[in-house]
C-alpha positions as semicolon CSV with decimal commas, in nm:
position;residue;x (nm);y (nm);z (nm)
1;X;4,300;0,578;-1,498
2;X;4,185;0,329;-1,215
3;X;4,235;0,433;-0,900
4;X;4,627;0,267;-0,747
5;X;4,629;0,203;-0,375
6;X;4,992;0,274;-0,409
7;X;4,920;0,642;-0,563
8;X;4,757;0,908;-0,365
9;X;4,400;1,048;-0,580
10;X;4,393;1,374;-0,669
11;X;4,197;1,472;-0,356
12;X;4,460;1,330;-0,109
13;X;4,745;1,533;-0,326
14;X;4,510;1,870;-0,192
15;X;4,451;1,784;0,133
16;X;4,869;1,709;0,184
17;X;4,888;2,037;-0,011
18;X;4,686;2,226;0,217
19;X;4,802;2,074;0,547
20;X;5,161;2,140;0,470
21;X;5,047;2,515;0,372
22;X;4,911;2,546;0,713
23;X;5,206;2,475;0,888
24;X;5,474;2,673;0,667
25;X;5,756;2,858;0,849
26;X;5,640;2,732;1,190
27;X;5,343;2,953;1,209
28;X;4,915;2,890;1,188
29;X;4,794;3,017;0,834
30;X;4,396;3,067;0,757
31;X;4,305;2,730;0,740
32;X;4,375;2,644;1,141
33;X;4,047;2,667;1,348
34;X;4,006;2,994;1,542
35;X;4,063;2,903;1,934
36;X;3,757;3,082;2,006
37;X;3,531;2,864;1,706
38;X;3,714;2,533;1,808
39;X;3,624;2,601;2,214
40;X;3,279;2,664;2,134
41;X;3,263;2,286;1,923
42;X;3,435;2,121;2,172
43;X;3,140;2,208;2,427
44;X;2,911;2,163;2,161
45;X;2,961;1,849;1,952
46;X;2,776;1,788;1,656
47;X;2,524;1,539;1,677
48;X;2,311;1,318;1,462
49;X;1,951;1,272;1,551
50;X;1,738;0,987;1,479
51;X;1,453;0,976;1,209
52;X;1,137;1,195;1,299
53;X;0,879;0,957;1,396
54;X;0,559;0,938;1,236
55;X;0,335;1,259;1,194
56;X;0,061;1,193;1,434
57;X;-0,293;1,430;1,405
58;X;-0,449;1,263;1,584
59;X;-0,279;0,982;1,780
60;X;-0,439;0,614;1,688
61;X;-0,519;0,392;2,012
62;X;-0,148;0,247;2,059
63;X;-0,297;-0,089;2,208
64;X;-0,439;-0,187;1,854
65;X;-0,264;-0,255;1,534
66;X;-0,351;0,004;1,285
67;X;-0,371;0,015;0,941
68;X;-0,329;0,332;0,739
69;X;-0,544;0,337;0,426
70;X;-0,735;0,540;0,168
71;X;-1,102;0,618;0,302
72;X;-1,260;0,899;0,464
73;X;-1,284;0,962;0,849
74;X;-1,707;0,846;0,824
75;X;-1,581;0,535;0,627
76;X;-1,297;0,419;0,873
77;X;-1,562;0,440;1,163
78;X;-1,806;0,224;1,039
79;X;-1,497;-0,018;0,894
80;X;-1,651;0,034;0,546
81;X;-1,422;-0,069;0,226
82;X;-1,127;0,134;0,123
83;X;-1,225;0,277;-0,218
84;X;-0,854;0,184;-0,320
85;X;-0,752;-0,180;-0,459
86;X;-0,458;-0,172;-0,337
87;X;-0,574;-0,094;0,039
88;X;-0,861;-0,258;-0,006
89;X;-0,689;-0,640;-0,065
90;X;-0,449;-0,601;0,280
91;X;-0,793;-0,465;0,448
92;X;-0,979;-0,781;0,349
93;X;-0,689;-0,993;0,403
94;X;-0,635;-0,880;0,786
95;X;-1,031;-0,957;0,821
96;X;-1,007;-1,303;0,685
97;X;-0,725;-1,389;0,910
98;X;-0,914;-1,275;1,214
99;X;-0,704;-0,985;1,297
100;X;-0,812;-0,731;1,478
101;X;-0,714;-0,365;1,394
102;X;-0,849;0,011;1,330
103;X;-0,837;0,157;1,052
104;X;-0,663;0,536;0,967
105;X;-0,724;0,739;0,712
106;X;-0,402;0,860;0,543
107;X;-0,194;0,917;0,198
108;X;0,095;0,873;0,048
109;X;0,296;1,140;0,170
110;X;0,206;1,019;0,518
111;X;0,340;0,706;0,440
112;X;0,682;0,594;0,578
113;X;0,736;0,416;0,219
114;X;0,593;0,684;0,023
115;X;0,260;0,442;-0,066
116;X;-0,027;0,294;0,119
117;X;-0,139;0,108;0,264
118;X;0,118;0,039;0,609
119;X;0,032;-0,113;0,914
120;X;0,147;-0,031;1,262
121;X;0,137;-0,322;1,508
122;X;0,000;-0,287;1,887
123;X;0,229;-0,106;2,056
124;X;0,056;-0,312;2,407
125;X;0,402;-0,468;2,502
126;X;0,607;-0,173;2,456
127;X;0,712;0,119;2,703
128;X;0,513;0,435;2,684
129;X;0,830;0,553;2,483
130;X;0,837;0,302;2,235
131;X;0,658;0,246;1,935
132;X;0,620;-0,067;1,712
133;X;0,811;0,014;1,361
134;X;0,568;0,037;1,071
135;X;0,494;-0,256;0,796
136;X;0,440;-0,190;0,441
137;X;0,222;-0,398;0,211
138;X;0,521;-0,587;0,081
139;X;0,574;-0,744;0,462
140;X;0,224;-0,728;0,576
141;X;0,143;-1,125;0,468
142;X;0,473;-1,276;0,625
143;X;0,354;-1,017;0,944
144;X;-0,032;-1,124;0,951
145;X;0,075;-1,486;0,942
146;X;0,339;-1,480;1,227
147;X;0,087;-1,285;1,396
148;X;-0,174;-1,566;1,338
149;X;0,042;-1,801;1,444
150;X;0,161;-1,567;1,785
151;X;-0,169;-1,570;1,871
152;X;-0,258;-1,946;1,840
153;X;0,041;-1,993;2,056
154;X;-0,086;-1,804;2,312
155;X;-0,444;-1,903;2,259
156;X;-0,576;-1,565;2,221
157;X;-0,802;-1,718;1,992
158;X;-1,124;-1,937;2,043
159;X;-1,132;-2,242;1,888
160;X;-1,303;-2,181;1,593
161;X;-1,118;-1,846;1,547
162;X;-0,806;-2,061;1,531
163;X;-0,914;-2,295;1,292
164;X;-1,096;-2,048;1,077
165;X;-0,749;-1,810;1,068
166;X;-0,549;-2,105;0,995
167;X;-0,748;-2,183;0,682
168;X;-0,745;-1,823;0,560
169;X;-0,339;-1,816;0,612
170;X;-0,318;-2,180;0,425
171;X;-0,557;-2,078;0,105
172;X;-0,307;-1,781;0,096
173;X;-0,003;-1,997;0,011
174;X;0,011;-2,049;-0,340
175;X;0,390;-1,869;-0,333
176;X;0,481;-2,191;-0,527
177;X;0,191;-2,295;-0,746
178;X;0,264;-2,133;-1,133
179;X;-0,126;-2,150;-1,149
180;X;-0,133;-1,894;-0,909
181;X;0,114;-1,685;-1,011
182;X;-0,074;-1,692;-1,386
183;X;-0,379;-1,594;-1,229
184;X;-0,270;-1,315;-1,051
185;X;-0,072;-1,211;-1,362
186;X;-0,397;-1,089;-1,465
187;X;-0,495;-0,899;-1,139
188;X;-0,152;-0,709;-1,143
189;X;-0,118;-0,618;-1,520
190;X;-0,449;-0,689;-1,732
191;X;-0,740;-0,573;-1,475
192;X;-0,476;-0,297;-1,340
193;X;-0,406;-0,177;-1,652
194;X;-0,764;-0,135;-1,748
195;X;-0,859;0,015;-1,406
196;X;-0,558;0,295;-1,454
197;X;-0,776;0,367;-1,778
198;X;-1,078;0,354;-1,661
199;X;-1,018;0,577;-1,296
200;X;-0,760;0,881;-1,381
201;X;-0,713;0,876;-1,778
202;X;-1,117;0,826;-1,856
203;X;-1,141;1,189;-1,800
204;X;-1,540;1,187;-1,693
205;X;-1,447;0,882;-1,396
206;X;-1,181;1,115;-1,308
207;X;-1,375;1,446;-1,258
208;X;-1,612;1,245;-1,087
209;X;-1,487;0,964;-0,903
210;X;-1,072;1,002;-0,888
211;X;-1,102;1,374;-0,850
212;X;-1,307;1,356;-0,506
213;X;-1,167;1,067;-0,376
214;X;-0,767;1,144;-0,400
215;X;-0,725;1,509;-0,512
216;X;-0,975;1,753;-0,319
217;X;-0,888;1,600;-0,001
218;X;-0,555;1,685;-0,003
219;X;-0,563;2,075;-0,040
220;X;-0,819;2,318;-0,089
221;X;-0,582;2,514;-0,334
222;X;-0,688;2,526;-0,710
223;X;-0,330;2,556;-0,827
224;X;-0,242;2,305;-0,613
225;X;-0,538;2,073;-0,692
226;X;-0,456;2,144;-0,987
227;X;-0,099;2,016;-1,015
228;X;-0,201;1,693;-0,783
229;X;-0,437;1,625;-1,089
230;X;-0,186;1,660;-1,341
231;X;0,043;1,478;-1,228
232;X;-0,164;1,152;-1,119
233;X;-0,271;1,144;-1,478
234;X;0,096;1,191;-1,624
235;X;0,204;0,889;-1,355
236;X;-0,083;0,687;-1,470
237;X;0,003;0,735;-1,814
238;X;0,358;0,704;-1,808
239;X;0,254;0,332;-1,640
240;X;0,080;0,246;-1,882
241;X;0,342;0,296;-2,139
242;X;0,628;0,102;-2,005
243;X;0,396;-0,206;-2,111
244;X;0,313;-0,055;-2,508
245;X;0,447;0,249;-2,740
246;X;0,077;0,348;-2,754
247;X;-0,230;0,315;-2,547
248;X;-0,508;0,142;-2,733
249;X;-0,795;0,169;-2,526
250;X;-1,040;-0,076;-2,667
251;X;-0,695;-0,348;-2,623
252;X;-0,708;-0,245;-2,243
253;X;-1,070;-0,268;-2,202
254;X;-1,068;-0,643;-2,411
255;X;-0,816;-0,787;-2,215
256;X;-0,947;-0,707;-1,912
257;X;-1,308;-0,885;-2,003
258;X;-1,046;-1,208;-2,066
259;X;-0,907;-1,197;-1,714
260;X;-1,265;-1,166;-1,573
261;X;-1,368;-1,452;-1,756
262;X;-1,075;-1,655;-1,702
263;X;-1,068;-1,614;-1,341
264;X;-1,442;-1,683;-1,344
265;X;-1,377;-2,034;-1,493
266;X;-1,096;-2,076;-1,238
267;X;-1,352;-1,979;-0,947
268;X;-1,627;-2,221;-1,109
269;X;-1,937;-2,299;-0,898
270;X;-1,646;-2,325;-0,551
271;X;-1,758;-2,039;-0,261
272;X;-1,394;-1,935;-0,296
273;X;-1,076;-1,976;-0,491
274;X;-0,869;-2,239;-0,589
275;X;-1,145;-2,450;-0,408
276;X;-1,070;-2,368;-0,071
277;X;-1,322;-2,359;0,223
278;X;-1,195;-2,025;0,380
279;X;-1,062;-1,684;0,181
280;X;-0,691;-1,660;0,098
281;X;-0,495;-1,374;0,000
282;X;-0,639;-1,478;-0,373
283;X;-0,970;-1,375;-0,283
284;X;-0,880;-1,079;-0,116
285;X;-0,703;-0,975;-0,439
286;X;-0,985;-1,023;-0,663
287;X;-1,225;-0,866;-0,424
288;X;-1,035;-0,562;-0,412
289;X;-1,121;-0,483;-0,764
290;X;-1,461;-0,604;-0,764
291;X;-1,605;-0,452;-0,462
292;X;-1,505;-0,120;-0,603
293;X;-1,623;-0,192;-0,907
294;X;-1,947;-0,323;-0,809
295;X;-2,060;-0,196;-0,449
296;X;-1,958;0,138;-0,351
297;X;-2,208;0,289;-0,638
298;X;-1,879;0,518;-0,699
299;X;-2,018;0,796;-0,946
300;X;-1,878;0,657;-1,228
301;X;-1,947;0,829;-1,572
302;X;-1,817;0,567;-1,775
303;X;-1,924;0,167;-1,662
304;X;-1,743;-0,003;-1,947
305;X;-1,542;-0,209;-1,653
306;X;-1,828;-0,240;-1,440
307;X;-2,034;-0,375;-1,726
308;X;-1,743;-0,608;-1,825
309;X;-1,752;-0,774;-1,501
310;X;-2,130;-0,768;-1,442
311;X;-2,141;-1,052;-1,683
312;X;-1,997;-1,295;-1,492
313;X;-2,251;-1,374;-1,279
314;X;-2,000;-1,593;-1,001
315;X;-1,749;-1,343;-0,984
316;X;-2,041;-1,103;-0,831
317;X;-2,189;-1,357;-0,634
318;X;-1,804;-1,402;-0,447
319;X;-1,772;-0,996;-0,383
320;X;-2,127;-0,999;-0,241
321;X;-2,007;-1,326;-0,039
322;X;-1,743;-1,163;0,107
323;X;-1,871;-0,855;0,183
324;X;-2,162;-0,983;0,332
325;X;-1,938;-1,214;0,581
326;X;-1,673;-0,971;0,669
327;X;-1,778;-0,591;0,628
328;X;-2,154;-0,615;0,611
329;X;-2,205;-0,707;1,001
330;X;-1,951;-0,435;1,084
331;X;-2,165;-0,157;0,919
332;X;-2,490;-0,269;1,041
């Protein structure tokens, strides 16, 4: 029956049970506190600490913002692309805004969300006890923007800076145009789809590319290696089919070559996306795939993808664009 104000539950009924038990005849029965227990708890409360901060190996420069991504300790050095999409779009994002930050190499389980990548701000205005909360992905465009816009208002920015960061945080802000939203439809579901194919269910890309990249890092175990492996399959698989009963590989791999050629019409003979003079968020997405795909000669096994997206000649010419302007510099 639903639970009556008016009527005591089942649970109260106990406790009234038990506390008039405790007190029968006028004397203490087993349930009272020992003196000598209670004295001890009254010197020594209980207490509730605060959440563990952050594991920190190796403690990043707190005056920077850093951004925690998947790459390897030579790669974050030299700034070189993450290897990851997903890291790889914020990483390129940052960069187009003008943002300054170092990069960390990291995982998942070091990850205050439980997924990369996260940022943690510059911890410059804070006490030597204090440290700047972290921001995942899903907060790091409303974060880099506020932060472009802090530092125009302080003119921590040159000129040109300014105006260039201002362009890259406008060509971002297509929250409201459906086009957009269509178009990145097909980053998020028909080239993601095909890339959870291609990377850790293609078993050859996996031995050789996923395998390295994600797995052996982690532990030198086999057993444990070899449950890692397992189950980044099984969770790429089990992704897959929440969209289809079955997974028809050629379907993946078809649909996929439409997204590449729709968003090459969409990109046209333009330098960047949706016509704009500066990269937005947009281009960082599409990037993100194609720069793995296409630059960081990852020993892939099977290039069905790569081939796919080799075709569209514009679509190659914009990841070598970017990379050229915003990661090739770095690395020289």
């Amino acid at each position: 029956m639903p639970h009556d104000e008016k009527s005591p539950t089942k649970l109260e009924s106990l406790s009234t049970s038990l506390s008039d038990n405790s007190t029968r005849g006028g004397k203490q029965v087993w349930l009272t506190t020992p003196a000598p227990i209670k004295h001890l708890f009254n010197r020594f409360p209980l207490r509730t600490y605060t959440a563990n901060e952050l594991p920190l190996r190796d403690p990043p420069d707190r005056k920077k913002n850093n951004l925690y991504i998947f790459t390897d300790e030579n790669s974050a050095k030299l700034e070189l692309p993450s290897f990851n999409p997903g890291c790889l779009k914020w990483q390129a994002y940052l960069k187009f805004l003008g943002i300054q930050f170092s990069i960390v190499p990291s995982n998942n389980h070091a990850s205050p969300t439980g997924a990369l990548p996260f940022l943690i701000p510059s911890s410059l205005m804070l006490t030597a006890h204090e440290s700047s909360p972290p921001i995942a992905s899903t907060n790091l465009q409303r974060w880099a923007q506020e932060e472009v816009s802090r530092r125009a208002v302080k003119k921590m920015l040159l000129p040109d800076q300014t105006e260039n960061a201002e362009k890259a945080k406008s060509a971002g802000q297509h929250a409201s145009d459906m086009r957009h939203e269509a178009y990145m439809s097909l980053l998020d579901c028909k080239i993601r789809n095909a890339w959870l194919y291609f990377l850790y269910l293609e078993s050859s890309n996996f031995a050789t590319v996923a395998f390295p990249l994600y797995i052996a890092p982690c532990s030198s175990s086999f057993l444990v290696r070899a449950a890692l492996a397992h189950n980044l399959r099984i969770a790429a698989k089990s992704e897959l089919l929440k969209q289809s009963t079955v997974i028809d590989v050629e379907s993946l791999y078809m649909e996929c070559e439409r997204a590449f050629s729709a968003l090459s019409q969409l990109l046209g003979n333009d330098l960047f996306f949706f016509a704009a003079d500066h990269p937005g968020l947009f281009d960082a997405s599409v990037f993100a795939y194609t720069n793995v795909l296409l630059h960081r000669q990852l020993a892939f096994s099977e290039w069905r993808m790569v081939e796919d997206l080799s075709n569209f000649s514009n679509l190659v010419q914009h990841q070598q664009r970017i990379y050229k302007l915003y990661f090739e510099e770095i690395k020289s």
